[in-house]
PDB file of C-alpha atoms in Angstrom:
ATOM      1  CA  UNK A1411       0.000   0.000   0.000  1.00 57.00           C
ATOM      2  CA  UNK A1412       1.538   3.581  -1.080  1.00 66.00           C
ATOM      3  CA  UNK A1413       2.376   5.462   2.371  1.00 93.00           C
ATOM      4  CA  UNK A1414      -0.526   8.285   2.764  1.00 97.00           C
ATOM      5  CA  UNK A1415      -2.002   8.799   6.146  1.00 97.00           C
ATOM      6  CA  UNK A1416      -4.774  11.128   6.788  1.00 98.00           C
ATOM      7  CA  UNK A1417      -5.337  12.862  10.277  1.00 97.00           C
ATOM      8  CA  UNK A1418      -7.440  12.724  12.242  1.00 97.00           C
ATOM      9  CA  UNK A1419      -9.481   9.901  10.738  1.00 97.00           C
ATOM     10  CA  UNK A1420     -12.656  11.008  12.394  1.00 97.00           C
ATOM     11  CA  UNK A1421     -13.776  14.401  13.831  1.00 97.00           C
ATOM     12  CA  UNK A1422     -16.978  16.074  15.068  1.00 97.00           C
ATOM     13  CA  UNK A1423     -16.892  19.795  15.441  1.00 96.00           C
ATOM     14  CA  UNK A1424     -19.645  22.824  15.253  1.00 96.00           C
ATOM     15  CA  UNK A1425     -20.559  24.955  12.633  1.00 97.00           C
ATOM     16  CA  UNK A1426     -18.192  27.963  12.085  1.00 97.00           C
ATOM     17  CA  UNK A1427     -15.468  26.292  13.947  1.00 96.00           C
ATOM     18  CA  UNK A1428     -12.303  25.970  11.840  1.00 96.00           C
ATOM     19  CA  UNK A1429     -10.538  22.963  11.018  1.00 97.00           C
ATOM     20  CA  UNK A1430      -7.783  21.710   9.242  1.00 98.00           C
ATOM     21  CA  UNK A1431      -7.020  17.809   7.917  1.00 98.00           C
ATOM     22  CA  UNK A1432      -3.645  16.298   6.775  1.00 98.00           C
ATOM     23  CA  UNK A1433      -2.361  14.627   4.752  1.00 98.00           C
ATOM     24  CA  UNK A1434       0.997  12.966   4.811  1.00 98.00           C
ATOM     25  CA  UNK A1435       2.811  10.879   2.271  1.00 98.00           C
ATOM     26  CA  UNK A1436       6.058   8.723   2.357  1.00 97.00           C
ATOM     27  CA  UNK A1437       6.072   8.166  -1.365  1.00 95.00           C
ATOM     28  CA  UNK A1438       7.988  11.461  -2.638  1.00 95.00           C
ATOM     29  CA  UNK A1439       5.301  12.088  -5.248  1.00 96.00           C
ATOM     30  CA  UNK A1440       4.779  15.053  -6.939  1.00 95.00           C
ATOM     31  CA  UNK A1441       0.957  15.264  -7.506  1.00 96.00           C
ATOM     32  CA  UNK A1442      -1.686  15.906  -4.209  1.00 97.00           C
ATOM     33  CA  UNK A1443      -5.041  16.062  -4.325  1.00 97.00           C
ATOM     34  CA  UNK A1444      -8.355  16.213  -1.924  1.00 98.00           C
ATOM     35  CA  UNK A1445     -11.657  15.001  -2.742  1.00 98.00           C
ATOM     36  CA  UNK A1446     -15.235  14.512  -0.506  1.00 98.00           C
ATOM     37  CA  UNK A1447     -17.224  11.732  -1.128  1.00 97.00           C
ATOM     38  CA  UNK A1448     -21.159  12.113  -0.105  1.00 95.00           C
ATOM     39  CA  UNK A1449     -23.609   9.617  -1.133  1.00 88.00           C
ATOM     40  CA  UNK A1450     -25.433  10.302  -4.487  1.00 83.00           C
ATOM     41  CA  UNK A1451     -22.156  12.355  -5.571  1.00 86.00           C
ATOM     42  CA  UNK A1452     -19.331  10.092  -5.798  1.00 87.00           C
ATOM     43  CA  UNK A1453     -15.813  11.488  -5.452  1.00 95.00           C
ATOM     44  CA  UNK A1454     -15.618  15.133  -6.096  1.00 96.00           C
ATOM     45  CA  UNK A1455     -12.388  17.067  -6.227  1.00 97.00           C
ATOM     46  CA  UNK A1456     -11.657  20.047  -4.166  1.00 98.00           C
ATOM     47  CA  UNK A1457      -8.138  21.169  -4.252  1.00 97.00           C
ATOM     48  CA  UNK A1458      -5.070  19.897  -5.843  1.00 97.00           C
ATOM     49  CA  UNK A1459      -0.859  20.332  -5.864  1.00 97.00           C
ATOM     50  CA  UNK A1460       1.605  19.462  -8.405  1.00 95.00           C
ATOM     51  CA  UNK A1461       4.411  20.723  -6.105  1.00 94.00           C
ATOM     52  CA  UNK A1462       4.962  22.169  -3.057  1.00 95.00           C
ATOM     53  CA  UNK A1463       3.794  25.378  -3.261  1.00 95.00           C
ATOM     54  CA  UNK A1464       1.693  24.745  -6.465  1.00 96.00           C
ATOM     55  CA  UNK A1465      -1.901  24.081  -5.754  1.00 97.00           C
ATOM     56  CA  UNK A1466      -4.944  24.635  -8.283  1.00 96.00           C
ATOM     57  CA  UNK A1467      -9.247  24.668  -7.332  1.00 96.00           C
ATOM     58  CA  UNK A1468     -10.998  21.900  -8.492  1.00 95.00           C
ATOM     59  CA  UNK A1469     -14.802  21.580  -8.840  1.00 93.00           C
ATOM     60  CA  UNK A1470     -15.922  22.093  -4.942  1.00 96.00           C
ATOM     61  CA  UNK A1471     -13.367  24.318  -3.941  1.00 96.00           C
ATOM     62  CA  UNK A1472     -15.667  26.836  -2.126  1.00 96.00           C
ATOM     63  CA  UNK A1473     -15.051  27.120   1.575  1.00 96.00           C
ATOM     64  CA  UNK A1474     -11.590  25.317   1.321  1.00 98.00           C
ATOM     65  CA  UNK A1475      -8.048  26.541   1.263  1.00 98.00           C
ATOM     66  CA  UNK A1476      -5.316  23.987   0.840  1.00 98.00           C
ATOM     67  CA  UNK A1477      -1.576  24.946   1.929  1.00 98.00           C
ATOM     68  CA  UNK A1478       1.360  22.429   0.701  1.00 98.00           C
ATOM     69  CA  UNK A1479       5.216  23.470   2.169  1.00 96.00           C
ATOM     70  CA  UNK A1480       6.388  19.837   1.732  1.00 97.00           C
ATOM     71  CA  UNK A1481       6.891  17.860  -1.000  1.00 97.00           C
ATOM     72  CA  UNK A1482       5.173  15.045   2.214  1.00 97.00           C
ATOM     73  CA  UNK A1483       2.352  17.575   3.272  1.00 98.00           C
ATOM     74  CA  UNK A1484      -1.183  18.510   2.072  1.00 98.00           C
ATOM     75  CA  UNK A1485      -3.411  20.435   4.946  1.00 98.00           C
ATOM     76  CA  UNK A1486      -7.170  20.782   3.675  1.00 98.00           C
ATOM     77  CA  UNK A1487      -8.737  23.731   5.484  1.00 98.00           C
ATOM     78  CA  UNK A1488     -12.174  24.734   6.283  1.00 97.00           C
ATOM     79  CA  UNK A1489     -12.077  28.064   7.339  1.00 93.00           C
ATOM     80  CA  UNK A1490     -15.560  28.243   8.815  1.00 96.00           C
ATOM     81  CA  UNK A1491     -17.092  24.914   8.770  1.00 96.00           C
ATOM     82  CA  UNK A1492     -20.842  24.390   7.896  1.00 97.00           C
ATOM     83  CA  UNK A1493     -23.139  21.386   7.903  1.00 97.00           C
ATOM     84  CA  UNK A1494     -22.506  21.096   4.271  1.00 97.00           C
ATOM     85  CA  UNK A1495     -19.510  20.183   4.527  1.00 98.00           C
ATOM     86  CA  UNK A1496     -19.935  17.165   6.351  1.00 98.00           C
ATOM     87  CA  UNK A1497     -18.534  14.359   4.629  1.00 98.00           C
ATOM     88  CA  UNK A1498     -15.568  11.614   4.365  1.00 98.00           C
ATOM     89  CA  UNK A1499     -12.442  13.396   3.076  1.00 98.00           C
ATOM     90  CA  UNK A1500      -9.905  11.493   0.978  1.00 98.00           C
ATOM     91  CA  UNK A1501      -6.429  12.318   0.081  1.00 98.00           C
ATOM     92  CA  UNK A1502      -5.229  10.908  -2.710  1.00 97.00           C
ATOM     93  CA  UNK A1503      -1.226  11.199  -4.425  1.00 97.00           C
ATOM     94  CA  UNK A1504       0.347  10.308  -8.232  1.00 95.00           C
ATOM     95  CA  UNK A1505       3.446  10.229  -9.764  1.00 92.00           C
ATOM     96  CA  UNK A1506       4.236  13.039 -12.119  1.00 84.00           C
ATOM     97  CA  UNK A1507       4.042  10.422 -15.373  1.00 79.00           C
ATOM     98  CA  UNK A1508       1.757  10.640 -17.814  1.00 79.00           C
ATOM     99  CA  UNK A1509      -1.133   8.160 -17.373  1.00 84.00           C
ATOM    100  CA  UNK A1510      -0.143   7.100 -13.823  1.00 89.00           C
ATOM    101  CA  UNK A1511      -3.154   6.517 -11.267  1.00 93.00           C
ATOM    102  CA  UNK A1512      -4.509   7.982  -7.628  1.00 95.00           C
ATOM    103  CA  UNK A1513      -2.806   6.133  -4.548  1.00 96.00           C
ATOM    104  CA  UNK A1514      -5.879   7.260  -1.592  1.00 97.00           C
ATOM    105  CA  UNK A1515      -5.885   7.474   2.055  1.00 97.00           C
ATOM    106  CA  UNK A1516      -8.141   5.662   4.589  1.00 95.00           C
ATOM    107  CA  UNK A1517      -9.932   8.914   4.885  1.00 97.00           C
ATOM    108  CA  UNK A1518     -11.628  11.193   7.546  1.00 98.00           C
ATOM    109  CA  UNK A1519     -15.230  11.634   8.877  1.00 97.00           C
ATOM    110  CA  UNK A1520     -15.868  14.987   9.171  1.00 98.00           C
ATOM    111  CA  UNK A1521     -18.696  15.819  10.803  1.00 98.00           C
ATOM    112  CA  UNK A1522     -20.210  19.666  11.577  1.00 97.00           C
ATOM    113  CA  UNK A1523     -22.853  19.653  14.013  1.00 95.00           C
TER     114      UNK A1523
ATOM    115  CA  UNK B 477     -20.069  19.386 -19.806  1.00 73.00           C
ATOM    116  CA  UNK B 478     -18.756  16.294 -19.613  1.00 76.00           C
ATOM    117  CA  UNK B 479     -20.583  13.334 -17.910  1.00 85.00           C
ATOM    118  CA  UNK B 480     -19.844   9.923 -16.732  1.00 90.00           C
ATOM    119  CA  UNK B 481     -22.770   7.103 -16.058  1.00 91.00           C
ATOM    120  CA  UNK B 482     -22.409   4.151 -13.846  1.00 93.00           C
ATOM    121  CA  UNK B 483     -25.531   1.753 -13.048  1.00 83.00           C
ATOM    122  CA  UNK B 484     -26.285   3.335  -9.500  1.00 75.00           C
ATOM    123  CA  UNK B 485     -28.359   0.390  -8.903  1.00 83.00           C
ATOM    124  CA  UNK B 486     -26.624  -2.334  -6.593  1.00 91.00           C
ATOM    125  CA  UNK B 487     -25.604  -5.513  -9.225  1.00 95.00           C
ATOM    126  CA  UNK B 488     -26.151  -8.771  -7.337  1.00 96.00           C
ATOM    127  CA  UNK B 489     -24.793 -11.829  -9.014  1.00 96.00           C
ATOM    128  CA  UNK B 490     -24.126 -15.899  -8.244  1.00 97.00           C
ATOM    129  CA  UNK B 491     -20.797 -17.019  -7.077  1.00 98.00           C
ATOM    130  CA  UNK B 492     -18.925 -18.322  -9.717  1.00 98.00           C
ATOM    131  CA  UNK B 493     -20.390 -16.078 -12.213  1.00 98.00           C
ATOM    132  CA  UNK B 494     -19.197 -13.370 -14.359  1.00 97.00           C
ATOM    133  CA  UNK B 495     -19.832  -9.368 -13.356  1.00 96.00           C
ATOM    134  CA  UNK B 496     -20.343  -7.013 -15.869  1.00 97.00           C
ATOM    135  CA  UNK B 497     -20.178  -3.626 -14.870  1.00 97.00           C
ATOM    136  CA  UNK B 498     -20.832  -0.376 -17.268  1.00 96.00           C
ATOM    137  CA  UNK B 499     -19.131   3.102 -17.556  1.00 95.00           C
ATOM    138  CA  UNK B 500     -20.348   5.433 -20.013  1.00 94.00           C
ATOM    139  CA  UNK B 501     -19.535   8.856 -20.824  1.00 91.00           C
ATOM    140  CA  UNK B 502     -20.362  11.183 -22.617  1.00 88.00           C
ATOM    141  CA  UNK B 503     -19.122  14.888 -24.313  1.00 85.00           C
ATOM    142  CA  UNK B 504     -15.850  13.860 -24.315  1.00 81.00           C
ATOM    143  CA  UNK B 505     -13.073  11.236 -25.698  1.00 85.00           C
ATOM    144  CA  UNK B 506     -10.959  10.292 -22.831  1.00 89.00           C
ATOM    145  CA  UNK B 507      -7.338   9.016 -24.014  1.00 89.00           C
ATOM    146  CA  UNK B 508      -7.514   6.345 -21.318  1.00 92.00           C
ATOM    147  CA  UNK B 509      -9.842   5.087 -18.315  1.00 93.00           C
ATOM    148  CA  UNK B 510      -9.321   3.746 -15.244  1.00 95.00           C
ATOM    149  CA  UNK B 511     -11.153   1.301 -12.669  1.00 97.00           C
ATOM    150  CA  UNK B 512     -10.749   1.614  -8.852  1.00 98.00           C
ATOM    151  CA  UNK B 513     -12.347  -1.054  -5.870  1.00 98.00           C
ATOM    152  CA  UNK B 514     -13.646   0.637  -2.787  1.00 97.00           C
ATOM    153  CA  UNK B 515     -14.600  -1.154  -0.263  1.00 97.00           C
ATOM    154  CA  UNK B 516     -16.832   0.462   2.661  1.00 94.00           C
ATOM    155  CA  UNK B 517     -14.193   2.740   4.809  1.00 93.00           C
ATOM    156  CA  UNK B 518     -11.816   2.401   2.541  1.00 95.00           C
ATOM    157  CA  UNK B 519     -10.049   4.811  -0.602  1.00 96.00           C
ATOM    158  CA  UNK B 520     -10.713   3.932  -3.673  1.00 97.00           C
ATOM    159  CA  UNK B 521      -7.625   1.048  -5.028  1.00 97.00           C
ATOM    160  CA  UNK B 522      -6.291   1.551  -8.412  1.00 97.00           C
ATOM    161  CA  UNK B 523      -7.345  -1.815 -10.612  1.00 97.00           C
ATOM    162  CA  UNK B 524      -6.507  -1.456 -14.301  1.00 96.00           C
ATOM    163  CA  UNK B 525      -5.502   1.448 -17.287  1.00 95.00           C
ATOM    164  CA  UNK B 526      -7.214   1.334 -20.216  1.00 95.00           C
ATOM    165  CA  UNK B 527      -5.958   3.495 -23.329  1.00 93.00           C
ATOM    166  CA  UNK B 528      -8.404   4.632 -26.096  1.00 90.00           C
ATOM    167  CA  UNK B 529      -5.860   2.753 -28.502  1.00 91.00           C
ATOM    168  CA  UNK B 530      -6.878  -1.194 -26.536  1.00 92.00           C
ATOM    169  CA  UNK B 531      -9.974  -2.739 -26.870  1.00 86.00           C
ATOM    170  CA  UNK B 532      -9.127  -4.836 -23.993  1.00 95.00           C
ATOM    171  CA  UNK B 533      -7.139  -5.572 -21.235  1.00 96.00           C
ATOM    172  CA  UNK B 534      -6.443  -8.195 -18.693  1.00 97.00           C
ATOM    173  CA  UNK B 535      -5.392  -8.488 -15.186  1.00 95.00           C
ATOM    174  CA  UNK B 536      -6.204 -12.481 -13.504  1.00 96.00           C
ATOM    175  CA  UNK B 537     -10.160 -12.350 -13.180  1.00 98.00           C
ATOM    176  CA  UNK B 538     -10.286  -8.836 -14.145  1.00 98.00           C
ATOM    177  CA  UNK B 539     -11.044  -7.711 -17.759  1.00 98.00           C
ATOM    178  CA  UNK B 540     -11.933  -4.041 -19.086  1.00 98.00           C
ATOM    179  CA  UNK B 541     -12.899  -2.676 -22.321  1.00 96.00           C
ATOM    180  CA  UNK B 542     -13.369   0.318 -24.273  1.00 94.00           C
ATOM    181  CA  UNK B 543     -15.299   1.177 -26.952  1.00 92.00           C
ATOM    182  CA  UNK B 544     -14.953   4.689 -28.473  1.00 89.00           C
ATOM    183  CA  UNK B 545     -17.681   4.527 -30.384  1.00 90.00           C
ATOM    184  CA  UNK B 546     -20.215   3.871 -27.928  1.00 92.00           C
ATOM    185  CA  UNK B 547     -18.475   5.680 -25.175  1.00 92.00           C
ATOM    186  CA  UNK B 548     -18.398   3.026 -23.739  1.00 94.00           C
ATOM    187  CA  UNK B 549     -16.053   1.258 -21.095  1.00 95.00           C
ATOM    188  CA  UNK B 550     -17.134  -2.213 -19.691  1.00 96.00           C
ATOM    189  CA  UNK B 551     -15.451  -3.839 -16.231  1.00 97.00           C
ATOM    190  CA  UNK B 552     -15.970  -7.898 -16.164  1.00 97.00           C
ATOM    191  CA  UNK B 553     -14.944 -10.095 -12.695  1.00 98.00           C
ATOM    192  CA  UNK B 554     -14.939 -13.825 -14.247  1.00 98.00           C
ATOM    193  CA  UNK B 555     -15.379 -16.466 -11.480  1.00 98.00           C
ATOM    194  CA  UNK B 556     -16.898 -13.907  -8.971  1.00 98.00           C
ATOM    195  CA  UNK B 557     -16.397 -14.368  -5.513  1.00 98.00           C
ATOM    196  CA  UNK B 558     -17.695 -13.097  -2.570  1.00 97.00           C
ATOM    197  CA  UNK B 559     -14.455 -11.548  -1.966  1.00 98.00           C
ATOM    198  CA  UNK B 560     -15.217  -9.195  -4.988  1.00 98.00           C
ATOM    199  CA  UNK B 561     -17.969  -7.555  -3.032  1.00 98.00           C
ATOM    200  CA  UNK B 562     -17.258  -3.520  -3.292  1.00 98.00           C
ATOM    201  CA  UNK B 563     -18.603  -0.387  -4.730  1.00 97.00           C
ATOM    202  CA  UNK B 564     -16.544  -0.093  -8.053  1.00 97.00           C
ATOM    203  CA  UNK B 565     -15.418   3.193  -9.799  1.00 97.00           C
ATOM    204  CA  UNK B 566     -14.758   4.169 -13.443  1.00 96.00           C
ATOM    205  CA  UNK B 567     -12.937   7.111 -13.462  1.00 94.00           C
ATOM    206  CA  UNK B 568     -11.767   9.201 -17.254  1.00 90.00           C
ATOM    207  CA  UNK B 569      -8.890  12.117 -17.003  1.00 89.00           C
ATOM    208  CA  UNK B 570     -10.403  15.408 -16.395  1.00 87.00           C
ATOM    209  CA  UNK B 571      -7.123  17.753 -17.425  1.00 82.00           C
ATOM    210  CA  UNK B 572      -3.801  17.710 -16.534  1.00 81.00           C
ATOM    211  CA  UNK B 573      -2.021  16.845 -13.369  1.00 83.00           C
ATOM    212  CA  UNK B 574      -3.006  13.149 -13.429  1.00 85.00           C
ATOM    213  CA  UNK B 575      -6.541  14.233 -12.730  1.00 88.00           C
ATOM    214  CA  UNK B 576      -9.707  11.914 -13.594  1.00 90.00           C
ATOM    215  CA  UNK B 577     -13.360  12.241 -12.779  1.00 91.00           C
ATOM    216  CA  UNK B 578     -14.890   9.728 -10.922  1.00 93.00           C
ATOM    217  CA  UNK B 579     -18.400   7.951 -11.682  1.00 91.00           C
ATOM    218  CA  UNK B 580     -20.680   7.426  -8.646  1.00 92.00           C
ATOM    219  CA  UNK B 581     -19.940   3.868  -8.983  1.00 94.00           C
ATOM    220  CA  UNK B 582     -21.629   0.548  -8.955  1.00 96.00           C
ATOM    221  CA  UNK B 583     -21.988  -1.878  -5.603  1.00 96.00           C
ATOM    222  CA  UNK B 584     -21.665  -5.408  -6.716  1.00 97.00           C
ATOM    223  CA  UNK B 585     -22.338  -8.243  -4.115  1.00 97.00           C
ATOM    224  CA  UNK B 586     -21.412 -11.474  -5.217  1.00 98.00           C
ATOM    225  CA  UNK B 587     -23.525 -14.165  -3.099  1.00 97.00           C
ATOM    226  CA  UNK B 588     -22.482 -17.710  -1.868  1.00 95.00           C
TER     227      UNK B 588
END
């Protein structure tokens, strides 16, 4: 299994608390991403990084912010957390090759009360 | 905008028999597909590549297909087991950066 571990794995907070999930990766790839997965939606991406530094919106990005000052590191961020955004969280990693598939975390349950 | 269909209904099949699971999509022509396994609590596991350029390809019990015409992309698990219980994903590049779209998937359960 590629090294990614995502922390915490579960969490229950309140609305307009912030919060902030990591992810951490032993495999020295180049490519990050985040996705939430609710029933009825399937895996939707929020934020990615090709390099530390480098990150890029993807289709849910509002109400995120993503930080990456590692090649290792990916912090997700909800800045003021609503019910909403309740959902399982997944990190996910690739190599920089063309054509080369998502490694994913264990996820976290994020729930906003 | 481009759009990806998996049955959402639940497939229930035999042991022993074959799966056959469905991806379509559609406004698009993907250069390759793939197929992840998730099982419940899990991420999603990386199966099998598929490039526009093979019809087929194989991997033990595991065989996927892609038809360009029909937009088409089919997953088959020969000699099913219950094992192979889990929702299963088709998932088409969306840009650069290695990204791909995932399909809502389809929850087979293969029984004794």
């Amino acid at each position: 299994d590629a090294g990614i571990t995502q922390s915490p794995r579960h969490k229950v907070t309140e609305t307009g608390t912030p919060v902030t999930l990591r992810c951490h990766q032993t495999e020295n790839h180049r490519y990050m991403y985040w996705y939430r997965q609710d029933p009825g939606h399937g895996l939707r991406l929020i934020h990615y990084s090709y390099g530390v530094k480098d990150t890029d919106k993807g289709e849910v990005s509002d109400g995120y912010s993503v930080s990456r000052s590692k090649t290792e590191d990916f912090l997700l961020t909800l800045e003021s957390a609503t019910s909403s955004q309740t959902s399982v969280y997944f990190c996910a990693i690739s190599e920089s090759q063309d054509n080369q598939p998502q490694h994913f975390g264990d996820g976290t349950r994020l729930s906003i009360l | 905008s481009q759009k990806i269909e998996q049955n959402s209904e639940a497939l229930n099949i035999q042991e022993g028999k074959t799966a056959t699971l469905t991806c379509n999509y559609t406004n698009y022509s993907p250069a390759y597909l793939q197929w992840y396994r998730q099982d419940p609590g899990r991420g999603p596991v990386f199966l099998l590549l598929i490039r526009e350029n093979e019809k087929e390809k194989r991997k033990e019990r595991l065989k996927v297909t892609f038809d360009t015409t029909l937009k088409q992309s089919l997953f088959h698990i020969t000699a099913s087991q219950p094992a192979d219980s889990a929702t299963y994903l088709c998932a088409p590049p969306s840009g650069g950066y290695q990204k791909v779209t995932f399909g809502t998937g389809t929850k087979l359960q293969v029984i004794p």
